Amino acid sequence: MTTPLRLGIAGLGTVGAGVVKIIQSRANLLAQRSGRPLTITAVSARTRDKDRGVSLDAYDWEDDPVALAQRDDIDVFVELMGGSDGPAKAATEAAIAAGKDVVTANKAMLAIHGQALAEAAEAAGHVIRFEAAVAGGIPVVKALTEGLAGNQITRIMGVMNGTCNYILTRMEGEGLPYETVFNEANALGYLEADPTLDVGGIDAGHKLALLASIAYGTKVNFAAMDLEGIERISIDDIRQAADMGFRIKLLGVAQMTGRGLECRMTPCLVPAASPLGQLEGPTNMVVLEGDAVGQIVLRGAGAGEGPTASAVMSDVIDIARGIRVSTFGQPATALETARPARASAAAPYYLRMELEDRPGALAKVATVLGESGISIDRMRQYRHDSPSAPVLIVTHKTTRDALDHARAGFADTGVVAKDPVMIRIEMV
Ligand code: NAP
Ligand code: HSE
């Protein structure tokens, strides 16, 4: 009889309950694939008597996830509570100190504390695996750490937050304003407990920071990311983008350049006909480019019970099989500190401005753009009832520095009513 791999699962919400269901529903298949049985020893959550749609009678219960992590009768601590600090971090640290391997879906914790946690685990001869933390059911962590390990990764690009993509595509599809769709997404349970993590781009930024670390052998540096959410995107922006043959996506891009590591998670216009442009609803897409392999496109469910639990199980099965890949694909102590670099490659930009409706206003804006070295490709002014006039400008290729110069200049014109919305056009 082979020795079972004994799990302690902390967190029995969407993902945790999904993991228990998979383990209960296909024990033989999992044992065959793992080469040994997978058993759950004990579980933990906040409320013991909650109906979770799955029987927990066969497992010990721990009120305290730290106590669960320290039990002698578990081999792997499965952290599915969430939160960058608090009980998730305390229990993960306790598990490492107690000599356990860790599987987690917690991108927030790893984006902030991943380096320290990985170093601690590896010093103790243990692993932390996190397939479920990035793009839900899409096996992108495995693709980077294993499938593409022979490549220099030239670029990572992707839509990695299902909630934002749902909001943007529903606004376009139904012609609904941001606030209405945001409330709808909330009612559907798509939003994180703190919705600013989703719509502020932070959740997707955490995911990109983790992938960049694996791809470029660098310490996770979420703080250096160029980050902007979708809160300022209006239905007008979406309509105008569509008129011009584009869709707006919260797009992540990471690439190593001669100046350092560029990492940005910002709204971008992408061609409507491109694979990224056609991505609907809460689906995720990650594009990986390697010098030997060329381009790989991974698409699938970025969230939800089944897809995320599926990713957790792939890590658990790896550990059961004896596959022990370092957290970021190489020893954590060997990861370098990357020099963060701002995106410098020129690109066309879409600008939405609110101008005072009076003679000379447009001329002043055009002058500021000219003085900033920015050339106008297209421009439109819409009929309006308000005192300020909405004006849309598409520029020829320009840089972020030039746009920052123009933004400062706009403030001095006295005709720009609000800070302009500026969205990069990415010809993916
Ligand atoms: P969730 O539904 O809110 O579940 C969280 C679970 O953690 C609940 O069972 C909760 O207990 C438990 N919990 C919270 N604080 C606790 C504490 N102090 N002590 C013990 N248990 C505690 O969250 P989720 O959606 O399953 O997400 C879990 C993790 O997976 C998060 O890191 C999340 O970012 C990540 N993730 C989620 C998805 C997704 O689609 N949901 C996708 C990818 C990654 P009660 O049930 O008793 O309240
Ligand atoms: N809130 C996240 C999303 C869950 O919408 O993509 C999956 O990480």
CSV table of C-alpha atoms and ligand atoms in Angstrom, one decimal:
chain,number,residue,atom,x,y,z
A,1,MET,CA,0.0,0.0,0.0
A,2,THR,CA,1.5,3.3,-1.0
A,3,THR,CA,1.6,6.2,1.5
A,4,PRO,CA,-1.2,8.7,1.0
A,5,LEU,CA,-0.5,12.4,0.5
A,6,ARG,CA,-2.4,14.0,3.4
A,7,LEU,CA,-3.9,17.5,2.9
A,8,GLY,CA,-5.0,20.2,5.3
A,9,ILE,CA,-7.3,22.6,3.6
A,10,ALA,CA,-7.8,26.1,5.0
A,11,GLY,CA,-10.7,28.0,3.3
A,12,LEU,CA,-13.8,26.3,2.1
A,13,GLY,CA,-15.4,29.0,0.0
A,14,THR,CA,-15.7,28.9,-3.8
A,15,VAL,CA,-12.3,27.4,-4.4
A,16,GLY,CA,-11.9,25.3,-1.2
A,17,ALA,CA,-15.3,23.6,-1.6
A,18,GLY,CA,-14.4,23.0,-5.3
A,19,VAL,CA,-11.2,21.2,-4.3
A,20,VAL,CA,-13.0,19.0,-1.8
A,21,LYS,CA,-15.6,18.1,-4.4
A,22,ILE,CA,-12.9,17.0,-6.9
A,23,ILE,CA,-11.1,14.9,-4.3
A,24,GLN,CA,-14.3,13.2,-3.2
A,25,SER,CA,-15.7,12.6,-6.7
A,26,ARG,CA,-12.7,11.0,-8.4
A,27,ALA,CA,-10.5,9.5,-5.7
A,28,ASN,CA,-9.4,6.5,-7.8
A,29,LEU,CA,-8.5,8.5,-10.8
A,30,LEU,CA,-6.4,10.9,-8.7
A,31,ALA,CA,-4.7,8.0,-7.0
A,32,GLN,CA,-3.8,6.5,-10.3
A,33,ARG,CA,-2.4,9.7,-11.7
A,34,SER,CA,-0.6,10.6,-8.5
A,35,GLY,CA,0.8,7.2,-7.8
A,36,ARG,CA,-0.7,7.4,-4.3
A,37,PRO,CA,-4.0,8.2,-2.7
A,38,LEU,CA,-4.8,11.8,-1.9
A,39,THR,CA,-6.6,12.2,1.4
A,40,ILE,CA,-7.9,15.2,3.3
A,41,THR,CA,-7.0,15.0,7.0
A,42,ALA,CA,-8.5,18.3,8.3
A,43,VAL,CA,-10.2,21.5,7.2
A,44,SER,CA,-10.6,25.0,8.5
A,45,ALA,CA,-12.9,28.0,7.7
A,46,ARG,CA,-14.5,30.8,9.7
A,47,THR,CA,-17.9,29.3,10.3
A,48,ARG,CA,-18.1,25.6,11.1
A,49,ASP,CA,-21.8,24.9,10.5
A,50,LYS,CA,-22.1,26.6,7.1
A,51,ASP,CA,-23.6,24.5,4.3
A,52,ARG,CA,-20.9,24.3,1.6
A,53,GLY,CA,-22.6,21.8,-0.7
A,54,VAL,CA,-20.2,19.1,0.2
A,55,SER,CA,-19.9,16.7,3.2
A,56,LEU,CA,-17.0,17.5,5.6
A,57,ASP,CA,-18.0,14.8,8.1
A,58,ALA,CA,-14.9,12.6,7.4
A,59,TYR,CA,-12.4,15.4,8.2
A,60,ASP,CA,-11.2,16.9,11.5
A,61,TRP,CA,-12.1,20.5,11.9
A,62,GLU,CA,-9.7,23.3,13.1
A,63,ASP,CA,-11.1,26.7,14.0
A,64,ASP,CA,-7.6,28.1,13.7
A,65,PRO,CA,-5.8,27.7,10.2
A,66,VAL,CA,-2.4,28.1,11.9
A,67,ALA,CA,-3.2,25.0,14.1
A,68,LEU,CA,-4.2,23.2,10.9
A,69,ALA,CA,-1.0,24.1,9.2
A,70,GLN,CA,1.0,22.8,12.1
A,71,ARG,CA,-0.6,19.4,12.4
A,72,ASP,CA,1.7,16.4,12.4
A,73,ASP,CA,-0.7,14.4,10.3
A,74,ILE,CA,-0.7,16.6,7.2
A,75,ASP,CA,1.9,16.7,4.4
A,76,VAL,CA,0.6,19.6,2.3
A,77,PHE,CA,-1.1,22.8,3.6
A,78,VAL,CA,-3.6,24.1,1.0
A,79,GLU,CA,-4.3,27.8,1.6
A,80,LEU,CA,-7.5,28.9,0.0
A,81,MET,CA,-8.6,31.8,2.4
A,82,GLY,CA,-7.2,34.8,0.5
A,83,GLY,CA,-5.8,38.1,1.7
A,84,SER,CA,-2.2,39.3,1.4
A,85,ASP,CA,-1.7,39.2,5.1
A,86,GLY,CA,-3.7,38.1,8.1
A,87,PRO,CA,-4.5,34.4,8.6
A,88,ALA,CA,-3.4,33.3,5.1
A,89,LYS,CA,0.2,34.6,5.6
A,90,ALA,CA,0.3,33.5,9.3
A,91,ALA,CA,-0.8,30.0,8.4
A,92,THR,CA,1.5,29.7,5.4
A,93,GLU,CA,4.5,30.7,7.5
A,94,ALA,CA,3.4,28.3,10.2
A,95,ALA,CA,3.1,25.5,7.6
A,96,ILE,CA,6.6,26.2,6.2
A,97,ALA,CA,8.1,26.3,9.7
A,98,ALA,CA,6.3,23.0,10.5
A,99,GLY,CA,7.9,21.4,7.4
A,100,LYS,CA,5.0,21.2,5.0
A,101,ASP,CA,4.7,21.9,1.3
A,102,VAL,CA,2.2,24.6,0.5
A,103,VAL,CA,-0.4,25.0,-2.4
A,104,THR,CA,-2.2,28.3,-2.6
A,105,ALA,CA,-4.4,30.3,-5.0
A,106,ASN,CA,-3.5,33.5,-3.2
A,107,LYS,CA,-2.0,36.0,-5.7
A,108,ALA,CA,-2.3,38.9,-3.3
A,109,MET,CA,-0.1,37.2,-0.7
A,110,LEU,CA,2.5,36.0,-3.2
A,111,ALA,CA,2.7,39.3,-5.0
A,112,ILE,CA,3.6,41.0,-1.7
A,113,HIS,CA,5.4,38.3,0.3
A,114,GLY,CA,6.2,35.7,-2.3
A,115,GLN,CA,10.0,36.2,-2.2
A,116,ALA,CA,10.2,35.8,1.6
A,117,LEU,CA,7.9,32.9,1.7
A,118,ALA,CA,9.6,31.1,-1.2
A,119,GLU,CA,13.0,31.6,0.4
A,120,ALA,CA,11.8,30.3,3.7
A,121,ALA,CA,10.1,27.2,2.1
A,122,GLU,CA,13.2,26.4,-0.1
A,123,ALA,CA,15.6,26.8,2.9
A,124,ALA,CA,13.5,24.2,4.6
A,125,GLY,CA,13.5,21.9,1.6
A,126,HIS,CA,9.8,22.5,0.8
A,127,VAL,CA,7.8,24.0,-2.1
A,128,ILE,CA,5.1,26.6,-2.5
A,129,ARG,CA,3.0,26.1,-5.7
A,130,PHE,CA,0.5,28.6,-7.0
A,131,GLU,CA,-1.0,27.5,-10.4
A,132,ALA,CA,-4.5,28.7,-9.3
A,133,ALA,CA,-3.3,32.2,-8.4
A,134,VAL,CA,-2.9,33.3,-12.0
A,135,ALA,CA,-5.7,33.1,-14.6
A,136,GLY,CA,-7.8,30.5,-12.7
A,137,GLY,CA,-8.0,27.3,-14.7
A,138,ILE,CA,-5.4,28.2,-17.3
A,139,PRO,CA,-2.2,26.3,-16.6
A,140,VAL,CA,0.0,29.3,-17.3
A,141,VAL,CA,2.4,28.9,-14.3
A,142,LYS,CA,3.2,25.4,-15.5
A,143,ALA,CA,3.5,26.6,-19.1
A,144,LEU,CA,6.2,29.1,-18.1
A,145,THR,CA,8.1,27.2,-15.4
A,146,GLU,CA,8.1,23.9,-17.3
A,147,GLY,CA,6.8,23.9,-20.9
A,148,LEU,CA,8.8,27.0,-21.9
A,149,ALA,CA,11.8,26.5,-19.6
A,150,GLY,CA,14.1,26.3,-22.6
A,151,ASN,CA,13.1,29.7,-23.9
A,152,GLN,CA,14.1,33.3,-23.3
A,153,ILE,CA,10.7,34.8,-22.7
A,154,THR,CA,10.5,37.9,-24.9
A,155,ARG,CA,7.0,39.1,-23.8
A,156,ILE,CA,4.0,38.2,-21.7
A,157,MET,CA,0.7,39.8,-22.5
A,158,GLY,CA,-2.8,39.1,-21.3
A,159,VAL,CA,-6.2,39.7,-19.9
A,160,MET,CA,-6.0,38.3,-16.4
A,161,ASN,CA,-9.0,39.6,-14.6
A,162,GLY,CA,-12.4,38.1,-15.5
A,163,THR,CA,-14.4,40.7,-13.7
A,164,CYS,CA,-12.9,43.6,-15.7
A,165,ASN,CA,-13.4,41.8,-19.0
A,166,TYR,CA,-17.0,41.0,-18.1
A,167,ILE,CA,-17.7,44.6,-17.2
A,168,LEU,CA,-16.1,46.0,-20.4
A,169,THR,CA,-17.7,43.5,-22.8
A,170,ARG,CA,-21.1,43.8,-21.2
A,171,MET,CA,-20.9,47.6,-21.3
A,172,GLU,CA,-20.2,47.3,-25.0
A,173,GLY,CA,-22.7,44.5,-25.7
A,174,GLU,CA,-25.6,46.1,-23.9
A,175,GLY,CA,-24.7,49.7,-24.2
A,176,LEU,CA,-24.9,50.0,-20.4
A,177,PRO,CA,-22.9,52.5,-18.2
A,178,TYR,CA,-20.1,51.4,-16.0
A,179,GLU,CA,-22.0,51.8,-12.7
A,180,THR,CA,-24.9,49.6,-13.9
A,181,VAL,CA,-22.6,46.8,-15.0
A,182,PHE,CA,-20.4,47.1,-11.9
A,183,ASN,CA,-23.5,46.5,-9.7
A,184,GLU,CA,-24.5,43.6,-11.9
A,185,ALA,CA,-21.1,42.0,-11.6
A,186,ASN,CA,-21.3,42.5,-7.8
A,187,ALA,CA,-24.7,40.8,-7.7
A,188,LEU,CA,-23.3,37.8,-9.8
A,189,GLY,CA,-20.6,37.4,-7.1
A,190,TYR,CA,-17.7,38.1,-9.6
A,191,LEU,CA,-16.1,40.9,-7.5
A,192,GLU,CA,-13.4,40.3,-4.9
A,193,ALA,CA,-14.4,41.2,-1.3
A,194,ASP,CA,-12.7,44.5,-2.0
A,195,PRO,CA,-13.9,45.4,-5.5
A,196,THR,CA,-11.0,47.9,-6.0
A,197,LEU,CA,-8.7,44.9,-6.3
A,198,ASP,CA,-10.6,44.0,-9.5
A,199,VAL,CA,-11.5,47.3,-11.1
A,200,GLY,CA,-8.4,49.1,-9.9
A,201,GLY,CA,-6.3,46.6,-11.9
A,202,ILE,CA,-4.5,45.4,-8.7
A,203,ASP,CA,-5.6,41.7,-8.9
A,204,ALA,CA,-4.5,41.5,-12.5
A,205,GLY,CA,-1.3,43.3,-11.6
A,206,HIS,CA,-0.6,40.8,-8.8
A,207,LYS,CA,-0.9,38.0,-11.4
A,208,LEU,CA,1.3,39.7,-14.0
A,209,ALA,CA,4.0,40.4,-11.3
A,210,LEU,CA,4.1,36.7,-10.5
A,211,LEU,CA,4.4,35.6,-14.2
A,212,ALA,CA,7.2,38.2,-14.8
A,213,SER,CA,9.2,36.8,-11.9
A,214,ILE,CA,9.1,33.3,-13.4
A,215,ALA,CA,9.7,34.6,-16.9
A,216,TYR,CA,12.7,36.9,-16.2
A,217,GLY,CA,14.2,35.2,-13.1
A,218,THR,CA,13.5,38.3,-11.0
A,219,LYS,CA,12.1,39.0,-7.5
A,220,VAL,CA,8.4,39.8,-7.6
A,221,ASN,CA,8.1,43.6,-7.7
A,222,PHE,CA,4.4,44.5,-7.7
A,223,ALA,CA,5.1,47.9,-6.3
A,224,ALA,CA,7.0,48.9,-9.4
A,225,MET,CA,4.2,48.0,-11.8
A,226,ASP,CA,2.6,50.7,-14.0
A,227,LEU,CA,-1.0,50.2,-12.9
A,228,GLU,CA,-4.3,51.7,-13.9
A,229,GLY,CA,-7.8,50.3,-13.5
A,230,ILE,CA,-11.0,50.6,-15.6
A,231,GLU,CA,-13.0,52.9,-13.3
A,232,ARG,CA,-12.6,55.9,-15.7
A,233,ILE,CA,-13.6,54.0,-18.8
A,234,SER,CA,-17.0,55.3,-20.0
A,235,ILE,CA,-19.5,53.9,-22.4
A,236,ASP,CA,-18.5,56.7,-24.8
A,237,ASP,CA,-14.9,55.5,-24.8
A,238,ILE,CA,-16.1,52.0,-25.5
A,239,ARG,CA,-18.4,53.2,-28.4
A,240,GLN,CA,-15.6,55.3,-29.9
A,241,ALA,CA,-13.1,52.5,-29.7
A,242,ALA,CA,-15.7,50.2,-31.4
A,243,ASP,CA,-16.2,52.9,-34.1
A,244,MET,CA,-12.5,52.8,-34.9
A,245,GLY,CA,-12.3,49.0,-35.0
A,246,PHE,CA,-10.9,48.6,-31.4
A,247,ARG,CA,-12.0,47.1,-28.1
A,248,ILE,CA,-10.9,48.3,-24.7
A,249,LYS,CA,-9.2,45.6,-22.5
A,250,LEU,CA,-7.4,45.7,-19.2
A,251,LEU,CA,-4.2,44.5,-20.7
A,252,GLY,CA,-1.0,43.3,-18.9
A,253,VAL,CA,2.3,43.5,-20.7
A,254,ALA,CA,5.7,42.4,-19.3
A,255,GLN,CA,9.0,42.5,-21.2
A,256,MET,CA,12.6,42.7,-20.4
A,257,THR,CA,14.3,45.6,-22.2
A,258,GLY,CA,17.8,47.0,-22.3
A,259,ARG,CA,16.6,49.7,-19.8
A,260,GLY,CA,15.0,47.2,-17.4
A,261,LEU,CA,11.8,45.3,-16.8
A,262,GLU,CA,8.7,46.9,-18.2
A,263,CYS,CA,5.5,45.7,-16.4
A,264,ARG,CA,2.2,47.4,-17.0
A,265,MET,CA,-1.4,46.6,-16.3
A,266,THR,CA,-3.5,49.3,-17.9
A,267,PRO,CA,-6.6,49.7,-20.1
A,268,CYS,CA,-5.5,49.5,-23.8
A,269,LEU,CA,-7.3,49.6,-27.2
A,270,VAL,CA,-6.7,46.4,-29.1
A,271,PRO,CA,-7.9,45.6,-32.6
A,272,ALA,CA,-11.4,44.2,-32.4
A,273,ALA,CA,-10.6,41.3,-34.7
A,274,SER,CA,-7.5,40.2,-32.7
A,275,PRO,CA,-7.8,37.2,-30.4
A,276,LEU,CA,-7.6,39.5,-27.4
A,277,GLY,CA,-10.2,41.9,-28.9
A,278,GLN,CA,-12.6,39.0,-29.3
A,279,LEU,CA,-12.3,37.8,-25.7
A,280,GLU,CA,-15.8,38.0,-24.1
A,281,GLY,CA,-17.1,37.9,-20.6
A,282,PRO,CA,-15.1,36.7,-17.7
A,283,THR,CA,-12.7,34.6,-19.9
A,284,ASN,CA,-8.9,35.2,-19.5
A,285,MET,CA,-6.2,35.0,-22.2
A,286,VAL,CA,-2.5,34.9,-21.7
A,287,VAL,CA,-0.1,35.3,-24.6
A,288,LEU,CA,3.5,34.0,-24.0
A,289,GLU,CA,6.3,34.7,-26.5
A,290,GLY,CA,9.6,32.8,-26.3
A,291,ASP,CA,12.6,33.1,-28.6
A,292,ALA,CA,12.5,29.4,-29.6
A,293,VAL,CA,8.8,28.6,-29.5
A,294,GLY,CA,7.4,31.8,-30.9
A,295,GLN,CA,3.9,32.7,-29.7
A,296,ILE,CA,1.7,30.6,-27.4
A,297,VAL,CA,-1.9,31.7,-26.7
A,298,LEU,CA,-3.7,30.2,-23.6
A,299,ARG,CA,-7.4,31.0,-23.2
A,300,GLY,CA,-9.9,29.8,-20.7
A,301,ALA,CA,-11.9,30.3,-17.5
A,302,GLY,CA,-10.0,32.7,-15.2
A,303,ALA,CA,-12.1,32.2,-12.2
A,304,GLY,CA,-14.9,30.1,-10.6
A,305,GLU,CA,-15.1,27.0,-8.5
A,306,GLY,CA,-14.3,24.2,-11.1
A,307,PRO,CA,-11.5,26.0,-13.1
A,308,THR,CA,-9.7,27.3,-10.0
A,309,ALA,CA,-10.0,24.0,-8.1
A,310,SER,CA,-8.7,22.2,-11.2
A,311,ALA,CA,-5.5,24.4,-11.0
A,312,VAL,CA,-5.1,23.7,-7.3
A,313,MET,CA,-5.3,20.0,-8.0
A,314,SER,CA,-2.6,20.1,-10.6
A,315,ASP,CA,-0.2,21.4,-7.9
A,316,VAL,CA,-1.3,18.8,-5.4
A,317,ILE,CA,-0.8,16.0,-7.9
A,318,ASP,CA,2.6,17.3,-8.8
A,319,ILE,CA,3.6,17.2,-5.1
A,320,ALA,CA,2.2,13.7,-4.8
A,321,ARG,CA,4.2,12.6,-7.9
A,322,GLY,CA,7.4,14.0,-6.3
A,323,ILE,CA,7.7,16.8,-8.8
A,324,ARG,CA,9.2,19.7,-6.9
A,325,VAL,CA,9.7,22.8,-9.0
A,326,SER,CA,10.9,25.9,-7.2
A,327,THR,CA,8.2,28.5,-6.6
A,328,PHE,CA,9.4,30.9,-9.3
A,329,GLY,CA,11.1,28.3,-11.5
A,330,GLN,CA,14.5,28.7,-10.0
A,331,PRO,CA,15.8,28.9,-6.4
A,332,ALA,CA,14.3,32.0,-4.8
A,333,THR,CA,17.8,33.1,-3.5
A,334,ALA,CA,19.0,33.2,-7.2
A,335,LEU,CA,16.3,35.6,-8.3
A,336,GLU,CA,17.7,39.0,-9.3
A,337,THR,CA,16.4,42.4,-8.4
A,338,ALA,CA,15.0,43.8,-11.7
A,339,ARG,CA,15.5,47.5,-12.6
A,340,PRO,CA,11.9,48.7,-13.3
A,341,ALA,CA,11.5,50.5,-16.6
A,342,ARG,CA,8.7,52.6,-17.9
A,343,ALA,CA,7.2,51.6,-21.3
A,344,SER,CA,9.2,53.6,-23.7
A,345,ALA,CA,8.1,52.1,-27.1
A,346,ALA,CA,6.0,54.7,-28.9
A,347,ALA,CA,2.4,53.8,-29.6
A,348,PRO,CA,-0.7,55.7,-30.8
A,349,TYR,CA,-2.9,56.9,-28.0
A,350,TYR,CA,-6.6,57.6,-27.7
A,351,LEU,CA,-7.4,60.8,-25.7
A,352,ARG,CA,-10.8,61.8,-24.3
A,353,MET,CA,-11.1,65.3,-23.1
A,354,GLU,CA,-13.7,67.6,-21.8
A,355,LEU,CA,-13.1,71.1,-23.2
A,356,GLU,CA,-14.8,74.5,-22.3
A,357,ASP,CA,-17.1,75.2,-25.2
A,358,ARG,CA,-15.6,78.5,-26.3
A,359,PRO,CA,-13.7,80.0,-29.2
A,360,GLY,CA,-10.0,78.9,-29.3
A,361,ALA,CA,-10.3,76.0,-26.8
A,362,LEU,CA,-9.5,73.4,-29.4
A,363,ALA,CA,-6.6,75.5,-30.8
A,364,LYS,CA,-5.1,75.7,-27.3
A,365,VAL,CA,-5.2,71.9,-26.9
A,366,ALA,CA,-3.7,71.4,-30.4
A,367,THR,CA,-0.9,73.8,-29.5
A,368,VAL,CA,-0.1,71.9,-26.3
A,369,LEU,CA,0.0,68.6,-28.3
A,370,GLY,CA,2.2,70.2,-30.9
A,371,GLU,CA,4.6,71.6,-28.3
A,372,SER,CA,4.8,68.2,-26.7
A,373,GLY,CA,5.8,66.7,-30.1
A,374,ILE,CA,2.5,64.8,-30.4
A,375,SER,CA,0.9,64.6,-33.9
A,376,ILE,CA,-2.9,64.2,-34.2
A,377,ASP,CA,-4.1,61.4,-36.4
A,378,ARG,CA,-7.9,61.8,-36.0
A,379,MET,CA,-10.2,64.1,-34.0
A,380,ARG,CA,-13.9,64.3,-33.2
A,381,GLN,CA,-16.1,66.6,-31.3
A,382,TYR,CA,-19.6,65.4,-30.3
A,383,ARG,CA,-22.9,67.2,-30.0
A,384,HIS,CA,-23.5,67.9,-26.3
A,385,ASP,CA,-25.9,69.6,-23.9
A,386,SER,CA,-23.4,70.2,-21.1
A,387,PRO,CA,-21.2,73.3,-20.8
A,388,SER,CA,-18.1,71.3,-21.7
A,389,ALA,CA,-17.6,69.6,-25.0
A,390,PRO,CA,-16.4,66.0,-25.3
A,391,VAL,CA,-13.5,65.8,-27.7
A,392,LEU,CA,-11.8,62.6,-28.8
A,393,ILE,CA,-8.3,62.6,-30.3
A,394,VAL,CA,-6.3,59.7,-31.7
A,395,THR,CA,-2.6,60.5,-31.9
A,396,HIS,CA,0.1,59.2,-34.2
A,397,LYS,CA,2.7,57.1,-32.3
A,398,THR,CA,4.0,58.9,-29.3
A,399,THR,CA,5.6,58.2,-25.9
A,400,ARG,CA,4.4,58.3,-22.3
A,401,ASP,CA,6.9,61.1,-21.6
A,402,ALA,CA,5.4,63.2,-24.4
A,403,LEU,CA,1.9,62.5,-23.1
A,404,ASP,CA,2.9,63.5,-19.5
A,405,HIS,CA,4.3,66.7,-20.9
A,406,ALA,CA,1.0,67.4,-22.7
A,407,ARG,CA,-1.0,66.5,-19.6
A,408,ALA,CA,0.9,69.1,-17.6
A,409,GLY,CA,0.4,71.6,-20.4
A,410,PHE,CA,-3.4,71.0,-20.6
A,411,ALA,CA,-3.8,72.0,-17.0
A,412,ASP,CA,-2.4,75.4,-17.8
A,413,THR,CA,-4.7,76.1,-20.8
A,414,GLY,CA,-7.7,76.9,-18.7
A,415,VAL,CA,-10.0,75.2,-21.2
A,416,VAL,CA,-9.6,71.5,-20.1
A,417,ALA,CA,-12.4,70.8,-17.7
A,418,LYS,CA,-11.2,67.4,-16.4
A,419,ASP,CA,-8.0,65.3,-16.4
A,420,PRO,CA,-8.1,63.6,-19.8
A,421,VAL,CA,-8.5,59.9,-20.3
A,422,MET,CA,-5.4,58.6,-22.2
A,423,ILE,CA,-5.5,55.0,-23.5
A,424,ARG,CA,-2.6,53.3,-25.3
A,425,ILE,CA,-3.5,51.6,-28.6
A,426,GLU,CA,-1.7,48.2,-28.7
A,427,MET,CA,-1.5,46.6,-32.1
A,428,VAL,CA,-1.5,43.0,-30.8
B,1,NAP,P1,-14.2,32.8,-0.6
B,1,NAP,O1,-15.2,32.1,-1.3
B,1,NAP,O2,-14.4,34.1,0.0
B,1,NAP,O3,-13.7,31.8,0.6
B,1,NAP,C1,-12.8,32.1,1.5
B,1,NAP,C2,-12.8,31.0,2.6
B,1,NAP,O4,-11.8,31.3,3.5
B,1,NAP,C3,-14.1,30.9,3.3
B,1,NAP,O5,-14.4,29.5,3.5
B,1,NAP,C4,-13.8,31.5,4.7
B,1,NAP,O6,-14.6,30.9,5.7
B,1,NAP,C5,-12.3,31.2,4.8
B,1,NAP,N1,-11.7,32.1,5.7
B,1,NAP,C6,-11.6,33.5,5.6
B,1,NAP,N2,-11.0,34.0,6.7
B,1,NAP,C7,-10.7,32.9,7.5
B,1,NAP,C8,-10.0,32.8,8.7
B,1,NAP,N3,-9.6,33.9,9.4
B,1,NAP,N4,-9.9,31.6,9.3
B,1,NAP,C9,-10.3,30.5,8.6
B,1,NAP,N5,-11.0,30.6,7.4
B,1,NAP,C10,-11.1,31.8,6.9
B,1,NAP,O7,-12.8,32.9,-1.5
B,1,NAP,P2,-12.5,32.1,-2.8
B,1,NAP,O8,-13.1,32.8,-3.9
B,1,NAP,O9,-12.7,30.7,-2.6
B,1,NAP,O10,-10.9,32.5,-2.9
B,1,NAP,C11,-10.0,31.8,-2.1
B,1,NAP,C12,-8.6,32.2,-2.7
B,1,NAP,O11,-8.5,31.8,-4.1
B,1,NAP,C13,-8.3,33.7,-2.7
B,1,NAP,O12,-6.9,33.9,-2.5
B,1,NAP,C14,-8.6,34.1,-4.1
B,1,NAP,O13,-8.0,35.3,-4.5
B,1,NAP,C15,-8.1,32.9,-4.9
B,1,NAP,N6,-8.8,32.7,-6.2
B,1,NAP,C16,-10.1,32.7,-6.3
B,1,NAP,C17,-10.7,32.5,-7.5
B,1,NAP,C18,-12.2,32.4,-7.7
B,1,NAP,O14,-12.6,32.3,-8.8
B,1,NAP,N7,-13.0,32.5,-6.6
B,1,NAP,C19,-9.9,32.3,-8.6
B,1,NAP,C20,-8.5,32.4,-8.5
B,1,NAP,C21,-7.9,32.6,-7.3
B,1,NAP,P3,-16.2,31.0,5.8
B,1,NAP,O15,-16.6,30.3,4.5
B,1,NAP,O16,-16.5,30.3,7.0
B,1,NAP,O17,-16.5,32.4,5.7
B,2,HSE,N1,-11.5,38.4,-9.2
B,2,HSE,C1,-10.7,37.6,-10.0
B,2,HSE,C2,-11.2,37.8,-11.4
B,2,HSE,C3,-10.9,36.1,-9.6
B,2,HSE,O1,-12.2,38.4,-11.7
B,2,HSE,O2,-10.4,37.4,-12.4
B,2,HSE,C4,-9.9,35.2,-10.2
B,2,HSE,O3,-8.6,35.5,-9.8
